[in-house]
């Protein structure tokens, strides 16, 4: 599936997971090959691949690759090696629950075929990773279908970070809603927030929208309030990395600020995310682990340093938007509104 004009976010080819190197976009289109769990975990940690559902897909392939790597070992060595693979993948990034969801699913597939020979288990895990990837694509299209009904014709839609094809198996969550609205014949324009410090909005969302032919205006994050106050935004839609049982939603740092601004200006604030992003085991947003990233992401970019040596830096990569600021959560099973506790549980039939 294409992120943009034949460019795939991740693909499996000749015994390797090939990841579009998102650190180098939009200037360079290049792929990084991962052949085992450790290489895949490093690619996730270093942001070669990023975005909650894409991280989950990559981790699933990471498990399958590790299993293939160990396929000629004894059962005991296979099991021990695969456990190590799970561990290194679990430790790659903490916030997006899709990572842990995908690993749990791969573990369940492993346990189901635990009596089989290692080579057979490896093949089944590879099949499971491919299935998870295909399903994510279908899920994103379903999110798009449900979400586009919320977007009026002519809407100017603000989004933050990149919740697009690059962050998923394809189509995207928040950008999937925008794509589906455009495909439904609506005239949509996008306001992409730059998304400091890692610039996923400027580098990735703006690139996806330009490739797609959807009108997009890039702003720096601190312009959002001014645009809302001067009547130039109709809707805000973002993705999520983890949604707690009460509807509190963790997403890229700066999302909370946008939600507060949207409430202040009476604008709808939508979160688009698959069920694999919903973590019913966490009661509210205070339990969501927030990744703290390298200070170098704040003091400079791509080797250029603008902050003085010796300054202390905070770099939380995500923030939590309280459910009370979320107008609705768009999932592949439909649109959920407050009270979220009840609505989210109903999605899982519990
Ligand atoms: O640090 P990133 O780039 O992995 O953060 C990504 C986001 O915050 C996305 O909005 C989120 O994962 C949803 S992707 C469909």
GROMACS .gro file of C-alpha atoms and ligand atoms in nm:
model
  365
    1UNK     CA    1   0.000   0.000   0.000
    2UNK     CA    2   0.130   0.339  -0.097
    3UNK     CA    3   0.209   0.622   0.142
    4UNK     CA    4   0.238   0.841  -0.163
    5UNK     CA    5   0.260   0.758  -0.532
    6UNK     CA    6   0.405   0.407  -0.510
    7UNK     CA    7   0.603   0.471  -0.192
    8UNK     CA    8   0.536   0.206   0.071
    9UNK     CA    9   0.579   0.275   0.444
   10UNK     CA   10   0.683  -0.082   0.517
   11UNK     CA   11   0.707  -0.397   0.311
   12UNK     CA   12   0.835  -0.748   0.344
   13UNK     CA   13   1.070  -0.857   0.068
   14UNK     CA   14   1.328  -1.136   0.034
   15UNK     CA   15   1.358  -1.223   0.400
   16UNK     CA   16   1.372  -0.866   0.527
   17UNK     CA   17   1.141  -0.595   0.653
   18UNK     CA   18   1.206  -0.287   0.443
   19UNK     CA   19   1.115   0.036   0.618
   20UNK     CA   20   1.084   0.369   0.443
   21UNK     CA   21   1.338   0.581   0.629
   22UNK     CA   22   1.112   0.855   0.766
   23UNK     CA   23   1.408   1.038   0.919
   24UNK     CA   24   1.513   1.141   0.569
   25UNK     CA   25   1.176   1.248   0.429
   26UNK     CA   26   1.080   1.444   0.237
   27UNK     CA   27   1.419   1.499   0.075
   28UNK     CA   28   1.520   1.136   0.027
   29UNK     CA   29   1.321   0.819  -0.038
   30UNK     CA   30   1.527   0.532   0.092
   31UNK     CA   31   1.460   0.204   0.270
   32UNK     CA   32   1.629   0.047   0.573
   33UNK     CA   33   1.631  -0.335   0.579
   34UNK     CA   34   1.574  -0.514   0.911
   35UNK     CA   35   1.658  -0.884   0.937
   36UNK     CA   36   1.587  -0.962   1.303
   37UNK     CA   37   1.415  -0.831   1.615
   38UNK     CA   38   1.709  -0.619   1.733
   39UNK     CA   39   1.739  -0.438   1.399
   40UNK     CA   40   1.364  -0.379   1.392
   41UNK     CA   41   1.366  -0.248   1.751
   42UNK     CA   42   1.650  -0.011   1.666
   43UNK     CA   43   1.454   0.117   1.364
   44UNK     CA   44   1.150   0.183   1.585
   45UNK     CA   45   1.358   0.355   1.855
   46UNK     CA   46   1.544   0.569   1.600
   47UNK     CA   47   1.221   0.676   1.422
   48UNK     CA   48   1.296   0.509   1.089
   49UNK     CA   49   0.937   0.392   1.130
   50UNK     CA   50   0.701   0.579   1.363
   51UNK     CA   51   0.330   0.631   1.423
   52UNK     CA   52   0.143   0.393   1.651
   53UNK     CA   53  -0.007   0.144   1.401
   54UNK     CA   54   0.308   0.135   1.184
   55UNK     CA   55   0.517   0.062   1.495
   56UNK     CA   56   0.282  -0.229   1.571
   57UNK     CA   57   0.313  -0.367   1.216
   58UNK     CA   58   0.692  -0.335   1.224
   59UNK     CA   59   0.715  -0.508   1.563
   60UNK     CA   60   0.503  -0.798   1.436
   61UNK     CA   61   0.743  -0.846   1.146
   62UNK     CA   62   1.034  -0.809   1.389
   63UNK     CA   63   0.907  -1.113   1.581
   64UNK     CA   64   0.857  -1.311   1.258
   65UNK     CA   65   1.206  -1.221   1.133
   66UNK     CA   66   1.360  -1.332   1.462
   67UNK     CA   67   1.171  -1.661   1.439
   68UNK     CA   68   1.296  -1.717   1.083
   69UNK     CA   69   1.648  -1.637   1.195
   70UNK     CA   70   1.617  -1.905   1.466
   71UNK     CA   71   1.428  -2.160   1.255
   72UNK     CA   72   1.710  -2.417   1.238
   73UNK     CA   73   1.777  -2.412   1.614
   74UNK     CA   74   1.655  -2.666   1.868
   75UNK     CA   75   1.311  -2.598   2.018
   76UNK     CA   76   1.468  -2.472   2.342
   77UNK     CA   77   1.707  -2.235   2.171
   78UNK     CA   78   1.431  -2.118   1.940
   79UNK     CA   79   1.205  -2.039   2.239
   80UNK     CA   80   1.480  -1.862   2.435
   81UNK     CA   81   1.593  -1.660   2.132
   82UNK     CA   82   1.238  -1.559   2.047
   83UNK     CA   83   1.176  -1.444   2.407
   84UNK     CA   84   1.482  -1.220   2.376
   85UNK     CA   85   1.337  -1.084   2.053
   86UNK     CA   86   1.010  -0.999   2.226
   87UNK     CA   87   1.201  -0.825   2.505
   88UNK     CA   88   1.410  -0.605   2.279
   89UNK     CA   89   1.100  -0.505   2.080
   90UNK     CA   90   0.897  -0.427   2.393
   91UNK     CA   91   1.171  -0.189   2.506
   92UNK     CA   92   1.187   0.008   2.181
   93UNK     CA   93   0.924   0.278   2.257
   94UNK     CA   94   0.688   0.308   2.556
   95UNK     CA   95   0.382   0.516   2.466
   96UNK     CA   96   0.209   0.368   2.161
   97UNK     CA   97   0.014   0.071   2.293
   98UNK     CA   98  -0.010  -0.072   1.940
   99UNK     CA   99   0.345  -0.200   1.992
  100UNK     CA  100   0.240  -0.411   2.292
  101UNK     CA  101  -0.088  -0.508   2.128
  102UNK     CA  102   0.098  -0.641   1.822
  103UNK     CA  103   0.352  -0.827   2.037
  104UNK     CA  104   0.071  -0.986   2.242
  105UNK     CA  105  -0.095  -1.096   1.921
  106UNK     CA  106   0.229  -1.249   1.791
  107UNK     CA  107   0.282  -1.426   2.123
  108UNK     CA  108  -0.069  -1.571   2.105
  109UNK     CA  109   0.005  -1.701   1.751
  110UNK     CA  110   0.330  -1.852   1.877
  111UNK     CA  111   0.161  -2.021   2.172
  112UNK     CA  112  -0.108  -2.162   1.942
  113UNK     CA  113   0.158  -2.340   1.736
  114UNK     CA  114   0.407  -2.411   2.015
  115UNK     CA  115   0.413  -2.785   1.941
  116UNK     CA  116   0.516  -2.732   1.580
  117UNK     CA  117   0.877  -2.744   1.458
  118UNK     CA  118   1.059  -2.407   1.476
  119UNK     CA  119   1.055  -2.364   1.097
  120UNK     CA  120   0.678  -2.413   1.090
  121UNK     CA  121   0.628  -2.174   1.381
  122UNK     CA  122   0.839  -1.916   1.198
  123UNK     CA  123   0.624  -1.949   0.885
  124UNK     CA  124   0.306  -1.909   1.090
  125UNK     CA  125   0.444  -1.600   1.259
  126UNK     CA  126   0.531  -1.451   0.924
  127UNK     CA  127   0.175  -1.522   0.804
  128UNK     CA  128   0.040  -1.360   1.122
  129UNK     CA  129   0.250  -1.045   1.070
  130UNK     CA  130   0.125  -1.020   0.711
  131UNK     CA  131  -0.234  -1.062   0.833
  132UNK     CA  132  -0.191  -0.793   1.099
  133UNK     CA  133  -0.053  -0.557   0.833
  134UNK     CA  134  -0.342  -0.626   0.590
  135UNK     CA  135  -0.597  -0.581   0.867
  136UNK     CA  136  -0.449  -0.247   0.968
  137UNK     CA  137  -0.500  -0.123   0.614
  138UNK     CA  138  -0.866  -0.235   0.620
  139UNK     CA  139  -0.913  -0.078   0.964
  140UNK     CA  140  -0.783   0.257   0.839
  141UNK     CA  141  -1.026   0.257   0.549
  142UNK     CA  142  -1.310   0.180   0.792
  143UNK     CA  143  -1.200   0.468   1.019
  144UNK     CA  144  -1.201   0.688   0.709
  145UNK     CA  145  -1.556   0.585   0.617
  146UNK     CA  146  -1.691   0.651   0.967
  147UNK     CA  147  -1.497   0.972   1.013
  148UNK     CA  148  -1.566   1.142   0.682
  149UNK     CA  149  -1.931   1.187   0.779
  150UNK     CA  150  -1.809   1.429   1.050
  151UNK     CA  151  -1.623   1.651   0.804
  152UNK     CA  152  -1.836   1.912   0.625
  153UNK     CA  153  -1.786   1.999   0.260
  154UNK     CA  154  -1.539   2.284   0.233
  155UNK     CA  155  -1.390   2.220   0.578
  156UNK     CA  156  -1.051   2.357   0.673
  157UNK     CA  157  -0.912   2.076   0.882
  158UNK     CA  158  -0.625   2.123   1.123
  159UNK     CA  159  -0.410   1.823   1.210
  160UNK     CA  160  -0.102   1.764   1.421
  161UNK     CA  161   0.196   1.532   1.379
  162UNK     CA  162   0.147   1.264   1.112
  163UNK     CA  163  -0.141   1.022   1.146
  164UNK     CA  164  -0.130   0.929   0.780
  165UNK     CA  165  -0.028   0.644   0.552
  166UNK     CA  166   0.325   0.686   0.685
  167UNK     CA  167   0.206   0.613   1.038
  168UNK     CA  168   0.003   0.303   0.948
  169UNK     CA  169  -0.011   0.019   0.696
  170UNK     CA  170  -0.170   0.275   0.463
  171UNK     CA  171  -0.445   0.540   0.423
  172UNK     CA  172  -0.396   0.668   0.779
  173UNK     CA  173  -0.622   0.744   1.074
  174UNK     CA  174  -0.668   1.124   1.095
  175UNK     CA  175  -0.536   1.167   0.739
  176UNK     CA  176  -0.742   0.862   0.640
  177UNK     CA  177  -1.055   1.054   0.743
  178UNK     CA  178  -0.935   1.348   0.535
  179UNK     CA  179  -0.858   1.122   0.236
  180UNK     CA  180  -1.199   0.953   0.264
  181UNK     CA  181  -1.375   1.290   0.286
  182UNK     CA  182  -1.196   1.401  -0.029
  183UNK     CA  183  -1.284   1.068  -0.198
  184UNK     CA  184  -1.648   1.128  -0.103
  185UNK     CA  185  -1.635   1.442  -0.317
  186UNK     CA  186  -1.589   1.699  -0.042
  187UNK     CA  187  -1.362   1.997  -0.093
  188UNK     CA  188  -1.122   1.969   0.196
  189UNK     CA  189  -0.815   2.171   0.283
  190UNK     CA  190  -0.566   2.085   0.551
  191UNK     CA  191  -0.371   2.296   0.798
  192UNK     CA  192  -0.066   2.094   0.899
  193UNK     CA  193   0.102   2.195   1.223
  194UNK     CA  194   0.477   2.169   1.190
  195UNK     CA  195   0.496   1.958   1.510
  196UNK     CA  196   0.810   2.054   1.696
  197UNK     CA  197   1.054   1.911   1.774
  198UNK     CA  198   1.064   1.626   1.523
  199UNK     CA  199   0.864   1.801   1.248
  200UNK     CA  200   0.636   1.512   1.155
  201UNK     CA  201   0.380   1.770   1.035
  202UNK     CA  202   0.618   1.969   0.818
  203UNK     CA  203   0.812   1.675   0.681
  204UNK     CA  204   0.555   1.394   0.664
  205UNK     CA  205   0.195   1.523   0.670
  206UNK     CA  206   0.273   1.810   0.434
  207UNK     CA  207   0.451   1.564   0.202
  208UNK     CA  208   0.164   1.314   0.207
  209UNK     CA  209  -0.092   1.584   0.131
  210UNK     CA  210   0.115   1.740  -0.147
  211UNK     CA  211   0.160   1.395  -0.308
  212UNK     CA  212  -0.213   1.334  -0.271
  213UNK     CA  213  -0.311   1.665  -0.427
  214UNK     CA  214  -0.503   1.776  -0.116
  215UNK     CA  215  -0.452   2.149  -0.053
  216UNK     CA  216  -0.234   2.191   0.255
  217UNK     CA  217  -0.108   2.493   0.445
  218UNK     CA  218   0.187   2.447   0.677
  219UNK     CA  219   0.204   2.650   0.999
  220UNK     CA  220   0.435   2.647   1.300
  221UNK     CA  221   0.268   2.512   1.612
  222UNK     CA  222   0.241   2.851   1.781
  223UNK     CA  223   0.020   2.985   1.498
  224UNK     CA  224  -0.271   2.751   1.572
  225UNK     CA  225  -0.446   2.980   1.823
  226UNK     CA  226  -0.427   3.279   1.593
  227UNK     CA  227  -0.576   3.085   1.302
  228UNK     CA  228  -0.861   2.960   1.518
  229UNK     CA  229  -0.930   3.303   1.663
  230UNK     CA  230  -0.942   3.460   1.316
  231UNK     CA  231  -1.190   3.200   1.189
  232UNK     CA  232  -0.963   3.001   0.963
  233UNK     CA  233  -1.014   2.653   1.112
  234UNK     CA  234  -1.336   2.447   1.106
  235UNK     CA  235  -1.234   2.112   1.254
  236UNK     CA  236  -0.934   1.960   1.434
  237UNK     CA  237  -0.856   1.592   1.386
  238UNK     CA  238  -0.559   1.403   1.525
  239UNK     CA  239  -0.447   1.045   1.581
  240UNK     CA  240  -0.357   0.879   1.911
  241UNK     CA  241  -0.085   0.661   2.058
  242UNK     CA  242  -0.287   0.528   2.351
  243UNK     CA  243  -0.643   0.592   2.465
  244UNK     CA  244  -0.725   0.510   2.828
  245UNK     CA  245  -1.050   0.344   2.934
  246UNK     CA  246  -1.206   0.683   3.020
  247UNK     CA  247  -1.124   0.834   2.678
  248UNK     CA  248  -0.815   1.035   2.779
  249UNK     CA  249  -0.594   1.027   2.469
  250UNK     CA  250  -0.215   1.042   2.446
  251UNK     CA  251  -0.084   1.181   2.119
  252UNK     CA  252   0.213   1.380   1.993
  253UNK     CA  253   0.326   1.662   2.219
  254UNK     CA  254   0.122   1.975   2.145
  255UNK     CA  255  -0.207   1.791   2.092
  256UNK     CA  256  -0.338   1.890   2.436
  257UNK     CA  257  -0.270   2.257   2.359
  258UNK     CA  258  -0.474   2.225   2.040
  259UNK     CA  259  -0.762   2.061   2.224
  260UNK     CA  260  -0.773   2.347   2.476
  261UNK     CA  261  -0.765   2.599   2.194
  262UNK     CA  262  -1.038   2.415   2.002
  263UNK     CA  263  -1.262   2.416   2.311
  264UNK     CA  264  -1.196   2.789   2.360
  265UNK     CA  265  -1.305   2.856   2.002
  266UNK     CA  266  -1.599   2.613   1.991
  267UNK     CA  267  -1.437   2.388   1.730
  268UNK     CA  268  -1.489   2.011   1.714
  269UNK     CA  269  -1.184   1.816   1.824
  270UNK     CA  270  -1.178   1.458   1.691
  271UNK     CA  271  -0.942   1.172   1.769
  272UNK     CA  272  -0.920   0.900   1.501
  273UNK     CA  273  -0.769   0.570   1.615
  274UNK     CA  274  -0.809   0.194   1.577
  275UNK     CA  275  -0.916  -0.037   1.857
  276UNK     CA  276  -0.552  -0.148   1.880
  277UNK     CA  277  -0.478   0.199   2.025
  278UNK     CA  278  -0.737   0.167   2.303
  279UNK     CA  279  -0.597   0.039   2.632
  280UNK     CA  280  -0.883  -0.058   2.861
  281UNK     CA  281  -0.628  -0.176   3.120
  282UNK     CA  282  -0.539   0.187   3.193
  283UNK     CA  283  -0.814   0.372   3.379
  284UNK     CA  284  -0.719   0.726   3.277
  285UNK     CA  285  -0.446   0.928   3.110
  286UNK     CA  286  -0.235   0.957   3.424
  287UNK     CA  287  -0.136   0.591   3.376
  288UNK     CA  288  -0.007   0.634   3.021
  289UNK     CA  289   0.374   0.623   3.003
  290UNK     CA  290   0.509   0.932   2.832
  291UNK     CA  291   0.832   0.884   2.638
  292UNK     CA  292   1.110   1.130   2.713
  293UNK     CA  293   1.336   1.159   2.409
  294UNK     CA  294   1.689   1.274   2.337
  295UNK     CA  295   1.750   1.644   2.427
  296UNK     CA  296   1.929   1.676   2.093
  297UNK     CA  297   1.585   1.679   1.924
  298UNK     CA  298   1.512   2.009   2.101
  299UNK     CA  299   1.854   2.175   2.091
  300UNK     CA  300   1.891   2.136   1.715
  301UNK     CA  301   1.801   1.935   1.408
  302UNK     CA  302   1.999   1.714   1.170
  303UNK     CA  303   2.331   1.816   1.317
  304UNK     CA  304   2.265   2.192   1.342
  305UNK     CA  305   2.264   2.310   1.703
  306UNK     CA  306   2.089   2.636   1.795
  307UNK     CA  307   2.068   2.611   2.176
  308UNK     CA  308   2.367   2.688   2.397
  309UNK     CA  309   2.575   2.410   2.547
  310UNK     CA  310   2.486   2.356   2.913
  311UNK     CA  311   2.113   2.435   2.886
  312UNK     CA  312   1.882   2.177   3.041
  313UNK     CA  313   1.610   2.041   2.816
  314UNK     CA  314   1.272   1.872   2.854
  315UNK     CA  315   1.157   1.657   2.564
  316UNK     CA  316   0.833   1.472   2.643
  317UNK     CA  317   0.728   1.322   2.310
  318UNK     CA  318   0.356   1.297   2.394
  319UNK     CA  319   0.089   1.464   2.602
  320UNK     CA  320  -0.252   1.355   2.722
  321UNK     CA  321  -0.574   1.525   2.617
  322UNK     CA  322  -0.847   1.476   2.879
  323UNK     CA  323  -1.159   1.307   2.744
  324UNK     CA  324  -1.372   1.612   2.830
  325UNK     CA  325  -1.196   1.803   2.549
  326UNK     CA  326  -1.256   1.530   2.288
  327UNK     CA  327  -1.571   1.577   2.078
  328UNK     CA  328  -1.565   1.219   1.949
  329UNK     CA  329  -1.332   0.924   1.895
  330UNK     CA  330  -1.349   0.773   1.546
  331UNK     CA  331  -1.273   0.401   1.529
  332UNK     CA  332  -1.314   0.127   1.268
  333UNK     CA  333  -1.629   0.017   1.454
  334UNK     CA  334  -1.789   0.359   1.456
  335UNK     CA  335  -1.786   0.698   1.624
  336UNK     CA  336  -1.782   0.706   2.005
  337UNK     CA  337  -1.895   1.007   2.210
  338UNK     CA  338  -1.904   1.076   2.583
  339UNK     CA  339  -1.950   0.901   2.817
  340UNK     CA  340  -1.640   0.733   2.678
  341UNK     CA  341  -1.600   0.467   2.947
  342UNK     CA  342  -1.921   0.302   2.839
  343UNK     CA  343  -1.874   0.368   2.466
  344UNK     CA  344  -1.519   0.231   2.451
  345UNK     CA  345  -1.607  -0.081   2.647
  346UNK     CA  346  -1.898  -0.143   2.411
  347UNK     CA  347  -1.653  -0.150   2.116
  348UNK     CA  348  -1.490  -0.453   2.277
  349UNK     CA  349  -1.820  -0.605   2.384
  350UNK     CA  350  -1.736  -0.572   2.755
  351LIG     O1  351   0.663   1.002   1.770
  351LIG     P1  352   0.573   0.954   1.660
  351LIG     O2  353   0.600   1.017   1.529
  351LIG     O3  354   0.570   0.803   1.655
  351LIG     O4  355   0.429   1.001   1.707
  351LIG     C1  356   0.320   0.972   1.625
  351LIG     C2  357   0.192   1.029   1.672
  351LIG     O5  358   0.183   1.093   1.774
  351LIG     C3  359   0.070   0.998   1.589
  351LIG     O6  360  -0.022   1.102   1.594
  351LIG     C4  361   0.004   0.870   1.643
  351LIG     O7  362   0.098   0.766   1.654
  351LIG     C5  363  -0.109   0.826   1.559
  351LIG     S1  364  -0.054   0.758   1.406
  351LIG     C6  365  -0.186   0.702   1.319
   0.00000   0.00000   0.00000
